[in-house]
CSV table of C-alpha atoms and ligand atoms in Angstrom, one decimal:
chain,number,residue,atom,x,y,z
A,1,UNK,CA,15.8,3.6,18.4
A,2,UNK,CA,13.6,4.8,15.7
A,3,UNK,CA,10.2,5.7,16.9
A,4,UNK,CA,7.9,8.5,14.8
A,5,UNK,CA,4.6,9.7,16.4
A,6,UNK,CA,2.4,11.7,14.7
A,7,UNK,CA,-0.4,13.9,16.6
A,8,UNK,CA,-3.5,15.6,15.2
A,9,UNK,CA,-1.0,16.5,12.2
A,10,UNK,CA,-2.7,18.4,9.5
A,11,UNK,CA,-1.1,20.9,6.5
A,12,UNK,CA,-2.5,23.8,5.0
A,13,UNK,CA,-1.0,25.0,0.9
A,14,UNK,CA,-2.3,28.5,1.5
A,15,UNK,CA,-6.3,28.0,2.5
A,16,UNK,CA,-6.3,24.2,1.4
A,17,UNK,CA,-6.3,22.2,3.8
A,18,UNK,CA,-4.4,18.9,2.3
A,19,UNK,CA,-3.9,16.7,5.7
A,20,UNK,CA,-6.3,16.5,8.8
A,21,UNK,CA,-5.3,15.9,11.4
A,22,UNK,CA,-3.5,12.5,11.3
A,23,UNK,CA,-2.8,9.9,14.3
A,24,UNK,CA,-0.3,7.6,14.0
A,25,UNK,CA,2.5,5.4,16.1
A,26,UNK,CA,5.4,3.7,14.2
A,27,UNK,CA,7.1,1.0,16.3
A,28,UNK,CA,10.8,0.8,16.2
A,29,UNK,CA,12.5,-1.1,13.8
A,30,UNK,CA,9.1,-1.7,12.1
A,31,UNK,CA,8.5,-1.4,8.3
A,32,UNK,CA,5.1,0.9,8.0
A,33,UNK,CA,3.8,1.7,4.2
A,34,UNK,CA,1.8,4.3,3.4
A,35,UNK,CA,-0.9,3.3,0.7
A,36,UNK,CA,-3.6,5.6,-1.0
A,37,UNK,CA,-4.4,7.2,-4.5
A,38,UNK,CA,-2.6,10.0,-5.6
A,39,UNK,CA,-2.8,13.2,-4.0
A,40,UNK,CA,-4.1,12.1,-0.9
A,41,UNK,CA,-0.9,13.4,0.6
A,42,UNK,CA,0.8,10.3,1.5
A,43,UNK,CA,4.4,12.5,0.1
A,44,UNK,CA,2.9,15.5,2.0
A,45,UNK,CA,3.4,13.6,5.4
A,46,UNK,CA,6.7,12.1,4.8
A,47,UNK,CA,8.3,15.3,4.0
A,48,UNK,CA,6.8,17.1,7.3
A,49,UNK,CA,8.3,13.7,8.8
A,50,UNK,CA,11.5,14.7,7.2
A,51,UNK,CA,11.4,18.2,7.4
A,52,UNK,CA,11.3,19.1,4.2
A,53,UNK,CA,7.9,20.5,4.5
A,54,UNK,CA,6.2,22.9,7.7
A,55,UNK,CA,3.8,21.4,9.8
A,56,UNK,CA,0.7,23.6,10.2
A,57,UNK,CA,-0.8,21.8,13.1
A,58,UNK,CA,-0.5,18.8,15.7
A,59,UNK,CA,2.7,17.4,17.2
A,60,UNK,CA,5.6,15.0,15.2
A,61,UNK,CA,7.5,13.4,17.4
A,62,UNK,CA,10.9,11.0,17.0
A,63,UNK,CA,12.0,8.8,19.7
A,64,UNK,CA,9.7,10.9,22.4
A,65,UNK,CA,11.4,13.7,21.2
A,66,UNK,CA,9.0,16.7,19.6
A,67,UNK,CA,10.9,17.9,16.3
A,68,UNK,CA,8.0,20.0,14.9
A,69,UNK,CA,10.9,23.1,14.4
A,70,UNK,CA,14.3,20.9,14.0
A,71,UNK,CA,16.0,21.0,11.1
A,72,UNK,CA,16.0,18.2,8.4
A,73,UNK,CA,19.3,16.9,9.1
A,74,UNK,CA,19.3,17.1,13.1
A,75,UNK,CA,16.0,14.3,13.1
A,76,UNK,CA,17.6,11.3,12.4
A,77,UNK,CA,16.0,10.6,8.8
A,78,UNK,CA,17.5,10.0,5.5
A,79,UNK,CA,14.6,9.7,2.6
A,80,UNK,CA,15.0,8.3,-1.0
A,81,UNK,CA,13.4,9.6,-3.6
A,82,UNK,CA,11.5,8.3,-6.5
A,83,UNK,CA,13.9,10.1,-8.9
A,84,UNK,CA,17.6,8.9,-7.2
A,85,UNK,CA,18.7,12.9,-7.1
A,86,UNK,CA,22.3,11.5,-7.6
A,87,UNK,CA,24.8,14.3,-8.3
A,88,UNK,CA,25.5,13.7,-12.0
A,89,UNK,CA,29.1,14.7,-12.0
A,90,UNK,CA,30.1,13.0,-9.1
A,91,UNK,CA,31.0,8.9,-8.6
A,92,UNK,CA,28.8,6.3,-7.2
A,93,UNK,CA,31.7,6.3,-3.8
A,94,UNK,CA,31.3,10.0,-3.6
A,95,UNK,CA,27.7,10.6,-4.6
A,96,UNK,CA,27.6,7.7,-1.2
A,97,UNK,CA,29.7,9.3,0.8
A,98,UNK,CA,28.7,13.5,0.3
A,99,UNK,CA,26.9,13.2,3.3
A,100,UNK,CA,29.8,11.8,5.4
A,101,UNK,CA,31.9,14.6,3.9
A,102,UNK,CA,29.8,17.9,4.9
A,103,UNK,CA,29.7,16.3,8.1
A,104,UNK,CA,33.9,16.2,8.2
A,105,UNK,CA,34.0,12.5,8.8
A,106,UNK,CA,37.5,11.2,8.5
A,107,UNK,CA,38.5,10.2,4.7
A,108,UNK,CA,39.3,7.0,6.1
A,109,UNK,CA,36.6,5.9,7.5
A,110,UNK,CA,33.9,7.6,5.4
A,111,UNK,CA,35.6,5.1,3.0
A,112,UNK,CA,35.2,2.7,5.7
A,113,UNK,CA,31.0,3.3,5.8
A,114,UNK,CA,30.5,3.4,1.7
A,115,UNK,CA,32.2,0.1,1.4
A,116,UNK,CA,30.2,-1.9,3.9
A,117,UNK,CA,27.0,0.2,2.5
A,118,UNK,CA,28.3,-1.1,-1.3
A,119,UNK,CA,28.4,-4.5,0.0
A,120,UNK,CA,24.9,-5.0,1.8
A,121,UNK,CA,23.3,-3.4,-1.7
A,122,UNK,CA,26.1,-5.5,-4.0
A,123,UNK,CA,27.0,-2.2,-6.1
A,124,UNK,CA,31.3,-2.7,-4.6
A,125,UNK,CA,32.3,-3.0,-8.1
A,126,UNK,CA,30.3,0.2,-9.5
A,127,UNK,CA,31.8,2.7,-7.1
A,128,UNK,CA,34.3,4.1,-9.8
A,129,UNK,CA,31.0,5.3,-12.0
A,130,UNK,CA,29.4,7.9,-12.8
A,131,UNK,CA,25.8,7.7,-12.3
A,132,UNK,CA,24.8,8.1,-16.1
A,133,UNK,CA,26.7,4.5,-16.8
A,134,UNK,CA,24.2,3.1,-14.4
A,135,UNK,CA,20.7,1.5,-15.1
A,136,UNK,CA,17.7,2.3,-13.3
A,137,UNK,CA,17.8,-0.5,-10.4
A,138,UNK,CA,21.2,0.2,-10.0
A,139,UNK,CA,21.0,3.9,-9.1
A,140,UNK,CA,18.1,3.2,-6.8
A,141,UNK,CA,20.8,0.9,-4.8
A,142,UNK,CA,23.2,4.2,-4.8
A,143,UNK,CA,20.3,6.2,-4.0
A,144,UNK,CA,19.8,3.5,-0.6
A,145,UNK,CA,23.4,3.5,-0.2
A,146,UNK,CA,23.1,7.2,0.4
A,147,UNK,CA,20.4,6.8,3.0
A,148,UNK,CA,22.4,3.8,4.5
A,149,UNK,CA,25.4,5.6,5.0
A,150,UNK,CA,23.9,8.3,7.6
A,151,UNK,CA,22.9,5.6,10.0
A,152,UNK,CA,19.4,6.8,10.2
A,153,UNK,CA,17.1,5.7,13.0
A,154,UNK,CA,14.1,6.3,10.2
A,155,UNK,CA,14.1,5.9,7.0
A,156,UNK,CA,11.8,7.1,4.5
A,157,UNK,CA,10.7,6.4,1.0
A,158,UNK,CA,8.7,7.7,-1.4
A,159,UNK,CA,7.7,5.8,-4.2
A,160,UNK,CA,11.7,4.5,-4.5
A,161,UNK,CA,10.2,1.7,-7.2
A,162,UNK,CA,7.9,3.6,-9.4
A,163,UNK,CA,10.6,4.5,-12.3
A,164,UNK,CA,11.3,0.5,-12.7
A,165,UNK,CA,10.1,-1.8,-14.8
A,166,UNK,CA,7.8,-4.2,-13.6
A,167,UNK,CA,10.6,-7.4,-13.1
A,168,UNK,CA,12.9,-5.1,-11.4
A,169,UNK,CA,10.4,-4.0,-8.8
A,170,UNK,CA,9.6,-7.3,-8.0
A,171,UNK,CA,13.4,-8.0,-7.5
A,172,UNK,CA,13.7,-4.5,-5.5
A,173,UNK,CA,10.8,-5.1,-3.7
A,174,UNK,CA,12.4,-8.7,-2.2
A,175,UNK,CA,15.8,-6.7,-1.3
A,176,UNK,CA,14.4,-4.2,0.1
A,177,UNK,CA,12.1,-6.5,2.5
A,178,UNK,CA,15.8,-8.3,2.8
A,179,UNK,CA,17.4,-5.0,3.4
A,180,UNK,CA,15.5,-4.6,6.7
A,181,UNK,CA,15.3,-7.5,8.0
A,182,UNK,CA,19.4,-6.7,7.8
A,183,UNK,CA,19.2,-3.5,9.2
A,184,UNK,CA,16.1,-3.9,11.2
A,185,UNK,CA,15.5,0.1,11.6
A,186,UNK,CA,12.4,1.5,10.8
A,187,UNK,CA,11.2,2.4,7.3
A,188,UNK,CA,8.2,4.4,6.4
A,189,UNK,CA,7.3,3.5,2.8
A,190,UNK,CA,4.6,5.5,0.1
A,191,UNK,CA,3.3,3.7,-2.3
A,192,UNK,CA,0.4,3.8,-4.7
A,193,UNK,CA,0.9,0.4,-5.2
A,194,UNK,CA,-1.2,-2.3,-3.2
A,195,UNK,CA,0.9,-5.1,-3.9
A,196,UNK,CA,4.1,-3.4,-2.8
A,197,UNK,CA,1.7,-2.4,0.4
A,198,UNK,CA,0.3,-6.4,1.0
A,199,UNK,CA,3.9,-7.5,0.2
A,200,UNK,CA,6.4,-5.4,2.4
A,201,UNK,CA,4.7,-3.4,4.9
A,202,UNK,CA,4.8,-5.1,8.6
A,203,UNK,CA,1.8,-2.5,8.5
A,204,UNK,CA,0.0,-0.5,6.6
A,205,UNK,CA,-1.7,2.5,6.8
A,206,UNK,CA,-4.3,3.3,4.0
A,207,UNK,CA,-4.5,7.0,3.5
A,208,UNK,CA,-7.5,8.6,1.3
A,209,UNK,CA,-8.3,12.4,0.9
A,210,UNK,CA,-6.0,13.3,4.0
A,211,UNK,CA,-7.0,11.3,6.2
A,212,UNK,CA,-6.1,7.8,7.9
A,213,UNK,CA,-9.2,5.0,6.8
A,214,UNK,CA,-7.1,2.5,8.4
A,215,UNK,CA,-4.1,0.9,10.1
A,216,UNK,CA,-2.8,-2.4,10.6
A,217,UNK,CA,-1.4,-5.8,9.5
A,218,UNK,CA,-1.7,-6.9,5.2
A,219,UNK,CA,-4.1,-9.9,5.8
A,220,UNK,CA,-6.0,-7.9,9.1
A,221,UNK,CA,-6.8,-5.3,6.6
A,222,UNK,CA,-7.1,-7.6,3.8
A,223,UNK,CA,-9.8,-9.9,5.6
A,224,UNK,CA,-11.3,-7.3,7.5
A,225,UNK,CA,-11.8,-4.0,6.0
A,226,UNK,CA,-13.3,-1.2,8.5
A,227,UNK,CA,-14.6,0.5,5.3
A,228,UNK,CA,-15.8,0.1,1.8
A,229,UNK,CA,-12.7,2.7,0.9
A,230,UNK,CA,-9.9,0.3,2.4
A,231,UNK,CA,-11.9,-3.0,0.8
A,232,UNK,CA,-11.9,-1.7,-2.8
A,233,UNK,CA,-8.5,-0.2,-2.2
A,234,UNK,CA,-6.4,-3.6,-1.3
A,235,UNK,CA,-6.9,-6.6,-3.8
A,236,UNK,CA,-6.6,-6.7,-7.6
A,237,UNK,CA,-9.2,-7.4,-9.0
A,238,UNK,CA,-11.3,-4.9,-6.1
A,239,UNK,CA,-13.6,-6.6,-4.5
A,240,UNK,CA,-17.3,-6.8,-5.7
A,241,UNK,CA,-19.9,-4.9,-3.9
A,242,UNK,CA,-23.7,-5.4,-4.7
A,243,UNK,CA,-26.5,-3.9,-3.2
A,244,UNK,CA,-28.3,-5.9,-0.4
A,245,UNK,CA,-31.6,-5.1,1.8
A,246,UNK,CA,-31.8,-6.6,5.2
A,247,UNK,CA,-34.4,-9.5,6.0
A,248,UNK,CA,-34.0,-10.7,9.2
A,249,UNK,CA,-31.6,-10.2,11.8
A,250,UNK,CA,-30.4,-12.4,15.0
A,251,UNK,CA,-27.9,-13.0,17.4
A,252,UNK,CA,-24.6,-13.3,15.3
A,253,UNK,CA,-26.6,-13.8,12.0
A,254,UNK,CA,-28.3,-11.4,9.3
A,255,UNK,CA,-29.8,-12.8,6.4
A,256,UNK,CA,-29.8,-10.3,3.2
A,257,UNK,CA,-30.9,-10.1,0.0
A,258,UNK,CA,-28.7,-9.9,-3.0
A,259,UNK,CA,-30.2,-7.2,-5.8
A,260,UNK,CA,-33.4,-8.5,-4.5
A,261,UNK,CA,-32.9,-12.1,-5.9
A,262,UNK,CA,-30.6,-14.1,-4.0
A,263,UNK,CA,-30.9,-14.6,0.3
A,264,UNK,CA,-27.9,-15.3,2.1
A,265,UNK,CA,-27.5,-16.0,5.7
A,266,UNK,CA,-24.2,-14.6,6.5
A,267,UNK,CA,-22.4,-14.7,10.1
A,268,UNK,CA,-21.2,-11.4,11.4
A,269,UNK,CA,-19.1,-10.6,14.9
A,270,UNK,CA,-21.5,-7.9,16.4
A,271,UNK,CA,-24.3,-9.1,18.3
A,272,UNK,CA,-26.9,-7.4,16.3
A,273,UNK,CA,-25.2,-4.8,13.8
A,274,UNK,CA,-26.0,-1.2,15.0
A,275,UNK,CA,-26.8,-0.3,11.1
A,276,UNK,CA,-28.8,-1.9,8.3
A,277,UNK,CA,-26.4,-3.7,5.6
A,278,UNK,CA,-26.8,-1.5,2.6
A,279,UNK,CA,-23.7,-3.4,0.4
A,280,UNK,CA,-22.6,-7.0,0.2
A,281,UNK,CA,-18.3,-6.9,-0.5
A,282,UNK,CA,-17.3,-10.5,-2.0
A,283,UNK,CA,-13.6,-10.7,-3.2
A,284,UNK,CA,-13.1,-12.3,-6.9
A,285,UNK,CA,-11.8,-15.5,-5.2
A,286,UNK,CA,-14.5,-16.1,-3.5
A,287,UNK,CA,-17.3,-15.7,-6.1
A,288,UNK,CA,-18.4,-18.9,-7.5
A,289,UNK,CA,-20.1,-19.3,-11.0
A,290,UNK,CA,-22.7,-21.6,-11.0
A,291,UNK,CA,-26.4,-21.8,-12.4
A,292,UNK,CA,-28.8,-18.8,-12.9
A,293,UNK,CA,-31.3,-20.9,-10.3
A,294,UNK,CA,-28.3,-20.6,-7.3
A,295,UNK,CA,-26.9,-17.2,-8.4
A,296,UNK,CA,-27.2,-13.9,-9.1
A,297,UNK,CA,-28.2,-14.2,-12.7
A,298,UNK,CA,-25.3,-12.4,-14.8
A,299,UNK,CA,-24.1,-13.1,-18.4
A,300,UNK,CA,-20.2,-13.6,-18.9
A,301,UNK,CA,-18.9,-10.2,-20.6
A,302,UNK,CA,-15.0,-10.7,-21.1
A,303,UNK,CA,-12.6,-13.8,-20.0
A,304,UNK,CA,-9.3,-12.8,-19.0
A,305,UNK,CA,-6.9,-16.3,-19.3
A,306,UNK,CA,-3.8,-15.5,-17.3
A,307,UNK,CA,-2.8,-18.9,-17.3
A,308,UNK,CA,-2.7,-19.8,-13.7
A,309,UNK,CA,-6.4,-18.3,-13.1
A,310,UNK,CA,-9.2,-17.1,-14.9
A,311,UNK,CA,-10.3,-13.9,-14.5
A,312,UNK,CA,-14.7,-13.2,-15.7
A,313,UNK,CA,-16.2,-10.2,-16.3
A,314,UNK,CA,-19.5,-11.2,-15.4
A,315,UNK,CA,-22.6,-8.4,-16.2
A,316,UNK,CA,-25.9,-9.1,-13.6
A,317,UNK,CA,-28.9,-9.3,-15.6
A,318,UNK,CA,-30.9,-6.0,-15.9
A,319,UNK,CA,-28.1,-3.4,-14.1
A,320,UNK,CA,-24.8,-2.2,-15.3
A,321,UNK,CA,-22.6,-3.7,-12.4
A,322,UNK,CA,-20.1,-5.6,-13.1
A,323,UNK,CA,-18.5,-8.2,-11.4
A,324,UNK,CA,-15.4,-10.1,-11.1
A,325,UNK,CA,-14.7,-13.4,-10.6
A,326,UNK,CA,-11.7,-15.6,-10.0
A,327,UNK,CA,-12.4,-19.1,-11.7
A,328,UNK,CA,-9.8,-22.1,-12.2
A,329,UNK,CA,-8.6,-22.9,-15.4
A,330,UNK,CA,-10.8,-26.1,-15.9
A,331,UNK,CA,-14.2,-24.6,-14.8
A,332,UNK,CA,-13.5,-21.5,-17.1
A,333,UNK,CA,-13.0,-23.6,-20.4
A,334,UNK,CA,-16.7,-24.2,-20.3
A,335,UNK,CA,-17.8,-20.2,-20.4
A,336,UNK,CA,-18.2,-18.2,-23.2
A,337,UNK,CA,-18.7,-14.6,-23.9
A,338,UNK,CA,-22.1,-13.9,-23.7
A,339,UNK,CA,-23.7,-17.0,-21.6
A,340,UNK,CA,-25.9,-17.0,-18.8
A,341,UNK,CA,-24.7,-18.2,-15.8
A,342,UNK,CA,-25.4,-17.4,-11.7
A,343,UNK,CA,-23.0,-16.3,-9.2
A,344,UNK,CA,-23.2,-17.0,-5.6
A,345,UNK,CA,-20.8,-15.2,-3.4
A,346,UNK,CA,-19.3,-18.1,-0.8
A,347,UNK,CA,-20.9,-16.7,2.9
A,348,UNK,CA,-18.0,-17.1,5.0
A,349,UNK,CA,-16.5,-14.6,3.3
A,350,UNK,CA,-18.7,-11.7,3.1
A,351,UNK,CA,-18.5,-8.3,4.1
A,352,UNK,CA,-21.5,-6.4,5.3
A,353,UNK,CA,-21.3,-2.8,4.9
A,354,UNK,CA,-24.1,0.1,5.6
A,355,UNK,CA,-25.1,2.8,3.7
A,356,UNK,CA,-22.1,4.9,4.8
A,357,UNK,CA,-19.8,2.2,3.5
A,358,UNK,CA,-18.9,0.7,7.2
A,359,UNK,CA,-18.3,-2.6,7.8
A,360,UNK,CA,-20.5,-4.2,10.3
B,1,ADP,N1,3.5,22.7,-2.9
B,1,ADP,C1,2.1,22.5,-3.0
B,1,ADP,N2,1.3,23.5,-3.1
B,1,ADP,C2,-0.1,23.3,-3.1
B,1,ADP,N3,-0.7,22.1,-3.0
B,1,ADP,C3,0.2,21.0,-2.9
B,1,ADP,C4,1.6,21.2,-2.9
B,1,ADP,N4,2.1,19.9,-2.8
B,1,ADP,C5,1.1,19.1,-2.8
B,1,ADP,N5,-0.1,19.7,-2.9
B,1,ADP,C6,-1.4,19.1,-2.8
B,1,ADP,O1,-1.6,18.4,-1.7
B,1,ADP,C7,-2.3,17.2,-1.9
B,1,ADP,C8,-1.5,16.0,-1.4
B,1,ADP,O2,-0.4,15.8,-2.3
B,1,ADP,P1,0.7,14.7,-2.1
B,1,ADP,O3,1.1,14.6,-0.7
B,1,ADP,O4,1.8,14.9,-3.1
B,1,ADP,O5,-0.1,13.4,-2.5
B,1,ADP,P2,0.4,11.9,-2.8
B,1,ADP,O6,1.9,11.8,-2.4
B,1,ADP,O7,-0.5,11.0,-1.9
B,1,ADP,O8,0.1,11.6,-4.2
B,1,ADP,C9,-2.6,17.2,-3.4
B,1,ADP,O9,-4.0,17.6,-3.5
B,1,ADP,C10,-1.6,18.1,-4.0
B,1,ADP,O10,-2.2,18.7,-5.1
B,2,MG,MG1,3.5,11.4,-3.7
């Protein structure tokens, strides 16, 4: 079993209050990542988790158990680190196995453990090395291996992919999604990554300023953002917000206006949204570039050709916002830098959101 429940947790450096009060529930055998900017003490958690750090308030709980004053090695979590913290002069077999060893398991069957560890991570024929012979991927298996070994019920990771290049996170990222699916116990994951976040995490939880914005599945969160924080957080490009005023409002429908030139009549869940819209969110893919009549007039500031996609910079005519849009190859060989085109956000796939940046 490897159940974590967090209660009303907050942390105090000195008089600074850095976390407050966080509620949380990780499932067994689920993979949860932790996703915010830095310093919004996504590291700050997972050590109290771990025990690494004192928890100044609220209740931290592992398989029911409370664990606020346990020590780090009696909770049942092994963390990796985003630096390895492999002991230089030892082997990649003993740097695996330490833990085994302070805790006198047999020679035998510590060797036993390492093996099977080596195996699952495909580092058997490196277990003779030391870990400067090593390349970066490779020590981050010896630095899993480690964590393996213990038999956690949690494990936690913090930012185990940010010293790799950019192939080799890719590749990590898959094992590691591979690795528990193998394993199936539950991993707590930081990251200041979203695509790591959309990509791995069975859930995530989006952190900002010490505090939860919000929890649940990639594409929930994705589709439907609770806040203005989480929807410019997840996506790359962030989504587009422009300002909007209200015009009408009925049951299940609000029309808007765009920066006071373009109505839409958008759909929306509530019955009649208990706040004015003050922002219209529109994701790059689902801005389309058409003429200045149909659109938001905007003049095309930079083209980014990626090869599979288009990426505009688009500049709305008289105000400094710019927008993003996602165009196909074919439509974008017709712009230019510097002509004047419209863009009209695609309805179904707005997001309403008031002047304190909720979603409605
Ligand atoms: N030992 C410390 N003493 C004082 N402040 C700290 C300490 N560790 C972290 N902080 C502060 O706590 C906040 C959260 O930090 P951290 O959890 O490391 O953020 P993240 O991992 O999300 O980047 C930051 O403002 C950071 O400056
Ligand atoms: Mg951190």
């Amino acid at each position: 079993m490897g159940t974590v429940s967090l209660q009303g947790i907050e942390k105090f450096y000195g008089t600074t209050k850095v976390v407050h009060g966080v509620d949380l529930q990780v499932n067994d055998g689920e993979f949860l990542v932790f996703v915010g900017p830095s310093g919004c003490g996504k590291s700050t958690i997972l050590r109290m988790i771990a025990g690494l750090e004192d928890i100044s308030g609220g209740t931290l709980a592992i398989d029911g158990q409370t664990v606020n004053d346990v020590p780090p090695a009696r909770r049942g979590t092994a963390m990796v680190f985003q630096n390895y913290a492999l002991y230089p002069h030892m082997t990649v077999a003993e740097n695996m196995g330490f833990a085994l060893k302070l805790a006198g398991t047999p020679k035998d069957k510590a060797r036993a453990v390492v093996g099977r560890a080596a195996e699952i991570l495909r580092i058997s024929h490196l277990l003779e090395r030391k870990p400067k012979a090593l390349s970066g991927g490779e020590r981050q298996r010896v630095a899993i291996g480690r964590a393996i070994v213990r038999k956690p019920a949690v494990f936690l990771f913090d930012e185990p992919l940010s010293n790799l290049d950019a192939a080799l996170r890719v590749q990590m990222r898959l094992e590691l999604s591979t690795l528990h699916r193998e394993l199936g116990t539950t991993m707590i994951y930081v990251t200041h990554d979203q695509v790591e976040a959309m990509t791995m995490g069975d859930r995530i939880a989006v952190f900002n300023a010490g505090r939860i914005e919000q929890v649940g599945a990639p594409l929930h969160l994705y589709e439907h953002p609770a806040n203005q924080f989480v929807a410019g957080f997840l996506g790359s490009p962030r989504m587009n917000f422009l300002p909007c005023e209200l015009v009408s409002a009925e049951a299940q429908r609000v029309t808007v206006n765009v920066m006071r030139r373009l109505p839409l009549t958008l759909a929306v869940r509530a019955a009649r949204p208990a706040s004015k819209p003050a922002q219209l969110g529109i994701r790059p893919e689902h801005l389309d570039v058409t003429t200045m009549e149909e659109g938001v007039p905007a003049s095309v500031e930079l083209l980014e050709h990626l090869g599979d996609v288009t990426i505009g910079h688009f500049r709305v005519a008289d105000s400094g916002l710019l927008l993003a849009a996602k165009i196909e190859v074919h439509k974008a060989a017709a712009l230019q830098p510097g002509m004047r085109v419209g863009l009209k956000p695609r309805p179904e796939h707005c997001v309403l959101f008031d002047a304190d940046g909720r979603a409605l």
